[in-house]
Short mmCIF file of C-alpha atoms in Angstrom, two decimals:
data_model
loop_
_atom_site.label_atom_id
_atom_site.label_comp_id
_atom_site.label_asym_id
_atom_site.label_seq_id
_atom_site.Cartn_x
_atom_site.Cartn_y
_atom_site.Cartn_z
CA ALA A 1 103.52 95.39 94.13
CA GLN A 2 106.99 96.31 93.03
CA LYS A 3 107.74 99.86 94.21
CA ILE A 4 111.17 100.16 92.44
CA THR A 5 111.55 98.68 88.96
CA GLN A 6 114.77 98.47 86.91
CA THR A 7 113.81 96.91 83.75
CA GLN A 8 117.22 96.36 82.34
CA PRO A 9 118.96 93.29 83.97
CA GLY A 10 121.98 93.86 81.79
CA MET A 11 123.41 96.68 79.63
CA PHE A 12 126.45 97.12 77.44
CA VAL A 13 128.07 100.43 76.51
CA GLN A 14 131.14 101.39 74.55
CA GLU A 15 133.85 103.24 76.40
CA LYS A 16 133.46 106.93 76.23
CA GLU A 17 129.86 106.82 75.36
CA ALA A 18 126.87 107.88 77.51
CA VAL A 19 124.46 105.30 78.96
CA THR A 20 121.17 105.63 80.64
CA LEU A 21 119.95 103.05 83.39
CA ASP A 22 116.27 103.08 83.87
CA CYS A 23 114.46 103.24 87.21
CA THR A 24 110.67 103.67 87.81
CA TYR A 25 109.11 103.89 91.20
CA ASP A 26 105.76 103.83 92.69
CA THR A 27 104.57 105.84 95.61
CA SER A 28 101.72 107.99 96.82
CA ASP A 29 103.86 109.90 99.29
CA PRO A 30 104.55 113.39 98.06
CA SER A 31 107.81 113.41 99.98
CA TYR A 32 110.36 110.84 98.93
CA GLY A 33 114.00 110.50 97.94
CA LEU A 34 115.68 108.40 95.21
CA PHE A 35 119.14 106.95 95.50
CA TRP A 36 121.48 105.39 93.05
CA TYR A 37 124.26 102.97 94.18
CA LYS A 38 127.03 101.24 92.32
CA GLN A 39 128.28 97.76 93.30
CA PRO A 40 131.52 96.88 91.57
CA SER A 41 132.75 93.36 91.35
CA SER A 42 134.75 93.82 94.60
CA GLY A 43 131.36 93.89 96.36
CA GLU A 44 131.10 97.28 98.28
CA MET A 45 128.03 99.52 97.88
CA ILE A 46 128.94 102.99 96.73
CA PHE A 47 126.46 105.93 97.03
CA LEU A 48 126.39 107.82 93.68
CA ILE A 49 123.54 110.44 93.53
CA TYR A 50 120.43 111.60 95.31
CA GLN A 51 117.17 113.18 93.95
CA GLY A 52 114.54 114.63 96.28
CA SER A 53 110.88 114.72 95.15
CA TYR A 54 110.78 118.45 95.71
CA ASP A 55 114.12 119.23 94.04
CA GLN A 56 113.61 121.65 91.21
CA GLN A 57 116.56 120.65 89.22
CA ASN A 58 117.92 117.20 88.27
CA ALA A 59 120.67 116.09 90.34
CA THR A 60 124.29 115.83 89.01
CA GLU A 61 127.48 114.52 90.53
CA GLY A 62 130.45 114.59 88.20
CA ARG A 63 129.69 112.17 85.42
CA TYR A 64 126.45 111.03 86.91
CA SER A 65 123.19 112.81 86.46
CA LEU A 66 119.57 111.99 87.14
CA ASN A 67 116.88 112.34 84.51
CA PHE A 68 114.05 112.88 86.97
CA GLN A 69 110.48 112.84 85.48
CA LYS A 70 108.24 113.10 88.42
CA ALA A 71 104.98 112.75 86.49
CA ARG A 72 106.25 109.54 84.88
CA LYS A 73 107.72 108.48 88.21
CA SER A 74 111.02 107.76 86.64
CA ALA A 75 114.54 108.50 87.87
CA ASN A 76 117.02 107.30 85.23
CA LEU A 77 120.83 107.34 85.98
CA VAL A 78 122.78 108.87 83.08
CA ILE A 79 126.62 108.11 83.05
CA SER A 80 128.45 110.20 80.67
CA ALA A 81 131.73 109.32 78.95
CA SER A 82 131.77 105.77 80.34
CA GLN A 83 135.00 104.32 81.63
CA LEU A 84 136.02 100.77 82.17
CA GLY A 85 135.73 101.34 85.82
CA ASP A 86 132.03 102.01 85.57
CA SER A 87 131.39 98.23 84.93
CA ALA A 88 129.39 97.26 87.87
CA MET A 89 125.90 96.49 89.18
CA TYR A 90 123.76 99.64 89.67
CA PHE A 91 120.85 99.69 92.15
CA CYS A 92 118.10 102.23 92.46
CA ALA A 93 116.42 102.95 95.73
CA MET A 94 113.73 105.00 97.23
CA ARG A 95 112.96 106.24 100.71
CA GLU A 96 109.42 107.58 101.46
CA GLY A 97 109.13 110.60 103.60
CA ALA A 98 106.12 109.61 105.75
CA ALA A 99 107.19 109.14 109.33
CA GLY A 100 105.51 105.79 109.79
CA ASN A 101 107.66 103.87 107.48
CA ASN A 102 110.77 104.24 109.65
CA ARG A 103 112.79 105.53 106.59
CA LYS A 104 113.45 102.14 105.18
CA LEU A 105 115.08 102.14 101.66
CA ILE A 106 113.09 100.24 99.04
CA TRP A 107 115.44 98.67 96.54
CA GLY A 108 115.33 97.61 92.84
CA LEU A 109 116.91 94.42 91.63
CA GLY A 110 119.69 96.19 89.73
CA THR A 111 121.10 96.52 86.40
CA SER A 112 124.48 95.14 85.43
CA LEU A 113 126.51 97.54 83.21
CA ALA A 114 129.42 96.23 81.21
CA VAL A 115 131.67 98.98 79.58
CA ASN A 116 133.51 97.58 76.38
CA PRO A 117 136.88 99.01 75.42
CA ASN B 1 137.24 108.57 109.09
CA ALA B 2 136.41 104.87 109.23
CA GLY B 3 132.68 105.13 108.24
CA VAL B 4 131.01 101.69 108.78
CA THR B 5 133.20 98.97 109.87
CA GLN B 6 132.04 95.29 109.41
CA THR B 7 133.74 92.21 110.30
CA PRO B 8 134.67 89.42 109.50
CA LYS B 9 135.03 89.72 105.75
CA PHE B 10 134.61 86.01 105.05
CA GLN B 11 133.16 83.26 107.31
CA VAL B 12 132.47 79.57 106.85
CA LEU B 13 130.12 77.95 109.37
CA LYS B 14 128.77 74.39 109.75
CA THR B 15 125.07 73.99 110.04
CA GLY B 16 123.83 74.53 113.60
CA GLN B 17 126.75 76.73 114.64
CA SER B 18 126.07 80.32 115.81
CA MET B 19 128.19 83.45 115.13
CA THR B 20 127.90 87.20 115.39
CA LEU B 21 128.65 89.63 112.63
CA GLN B 22 129.95 92.83 113.94
CA CYS B 23 129.09 96.36 112.73
CA ALA B 24 130.37 99.63 114.02
CA GLN B 25 129.90 103.22 112.74
CA ASP B 26 131.62 106.42 113.69
CA MET B 27 129.20 108.90 112.03
CA ASN B 28 126.72 109.25 114.97
CA HIS B 29 124.00 107.69 112.80
CA GLU B 30 120.87 106.85 114.57
CA TYR B 31 119.65 104.43 111.98
CA MET B 32 121.43 101.25 111.43
CA SER B 33 120.42 98.07 109.45
CA TRP B 34 121.43 94.65 108.18
CA TYR B 35 120.81 93.35 104.78
CA ARG B 36 121.44 90.25 102.92
CA GLN B 37 122.15 90.15 99.29
CA ASP B 38 121.44 87.01 97.15
CA PRO B 39 121.75 86.57 93.48
CA GLY B 40 118.55 87.73 91.64
CA MET B 41 116.91 88.91 94.89
CA GLY B 42 118.55 92.26 95.52
CA LEU B 43 118.96 93.53 98.95
CA ARG B 44 116.66 92.40 101.62
CA LEU B 45 116.30 93.97 104.93
CA ILE B 46 116.86 91.69 107.96
CA HIS B 47 116.58 93.98 110.99
CA TYR B 48 117.12 97.64 111.67
CA SER B 49 117.39 100.09 114.48
CA VAL B 50 116.52 103.68 114.82
CA GLY B 51 118.47 104.24 118.03
CA ALA B 52 120.14 102.65 120.90
CA GLY B 53 117.78 100.29 122.60
CA ILE B 54 115.30 100.05 119.65
CA THR B 55 115.22 97.35 117.15
CA ASP B 56 112.77 96.02 114.66
CA GLN B 57 112.29 93.36 112.10
CA GLY B 58 112.70 93.80 108.35
CA GLU B 59 111.59 91.55 105.52
CA VAL B 60 113.68 88.39 106.44
CA PRO B 61 114.26 88.37 110.21
CA ASN B 62 113.94 84.66 110.95
CA GLY B 63 117.06 83.04 112.21
CA TYR B 64 118.70 86.35 113.17
CA ASN B 65 118.95 88.38 116.18
CA VAL B 66 120.17 92.01 116.84
CA SER B 67 120.53 94.19 119.77
CA ARG B 68 121.54 97.92 119.90
CA SER B 69 123.21 98.83 123.22
CA THR B 70 125.13 101.82 121.89
CA THR B 71 124.75 104.24 118.98
CA GLU B 72 127.82 102.95 117.33
CA ASP B 73 127.37 99.14 117.38
CA PHE B 74 124.81 96.87 115.80
CA PRO B 75 125.71 93.27 115.86
CA LEU B 76 123.91 90.56 113.96
CA ARG B 77 123.58 87.18 115.54
CA LEU B 78 122.98 83.92 113.67
CA LEU B 79 121.43 81.65 116.21
CA SER B 80 121.73 78.34 114.48
CA ALA B 81 123.20 78.55 111.04
CA ALA B 82 121.47 77.02 108.03
CA PRO B 83 122.59 76.48 104.47
CA SER B 84 119.82 79.05 103.43
CA GLN B 85 121.69 81.66 105.21
CA THR B 86 124.61 81.51 102.89
CA SER B 87 124.59 84.96 101.63
CA VAL B 88 126.57 88.36 101.55
CA TYR B 89 125.59 90.41 104.51
CA PHE B 90 125.82 94.23 104.61
CA CYS B 91 125.49 96.52 107.55
CA ALA B 92 124.48 100.12 106.68
CA SER B 93 123.74 103.29 108.57
CA SER B 94 122.25 106.76 108.04
CA TYR B 95 120.80 109.71 109.78
CA GLN B 96 117.32 109.08 111.06
CA GLY B 97 114.50 111.45 110.37
CA ARG B 98 115.98 112.81 107.15
CA TYR B 99 114.68 111.02 104.04
CA ASN B 100 117.50 112.40 101.97
CA SER B 101 120.22 110.71 104.12
CA PRO B 102 121.86 108.10 101.97
CA LEU B 103 122.79 104.82 103.59
CA HIS B 104 126.45 104.21 104.19
CA PHE B 105 127.43 100.59 103.83
CA GLY B 106 130.10 98.34 105.32
CA ASN B 107 132.22 96.41 102.99
CA GLY B 108 130.18 93.10 103.40
CA THR B 109 130.62 89.73 104.96
CA ARG B 110 130.46 86.73 102.80
CA LEU B 111 129.04 83.88 104.76
CA THR B 112 128.94 80.18 103.75
CA VAL B 113 127.07 77.63 105.71
CA THR B 114 127.81 74.07 104.96
#
């Protein structure tokens, strides 16, 4: 079963507007972390933001924030005031906390975001 | 601070040739891993290591070999290249034992096997 689901293969947003990229996850482990990465066309993987399952507040990093809804098992990335440089592929990933899983990251298939001028 | 250094950036191989992708990190990370990225398939884990002398298989280990003799280095060997191994390869590292530790990625190697 897919543990990380990103339902939007492609998204468009107008420059300066906000956009939400969806991520739902599936785990029975009470301890887990959720990560978002950006992959621009140049190919590198850039870590954006992290949310822990026990964190009381939604994570924020500059223009990036996480809309973390634990009961719904969703961790949507919100990018505020989109810029042309935000055009990229975005990946959601999860690491479960149980020691037996060797801390492997489980990846979604990504969402391609295009920011229009 | 170099982070994760991966070489080469591009490589073309003929079927049956062997080669080694190099990966080094200077962050004293215990965990190191190799991924391949193919269109529509996301990132797939090839091999990983939780410390020097310890390696294990990921989802797609066939045709690849790894070793971890030091904390810093984690080379990936293609034993006999096949066209199906045409892909973009990423090395990534993180702290082990902390589930909130993000993976730090190298810049990737684009490999073409003809």
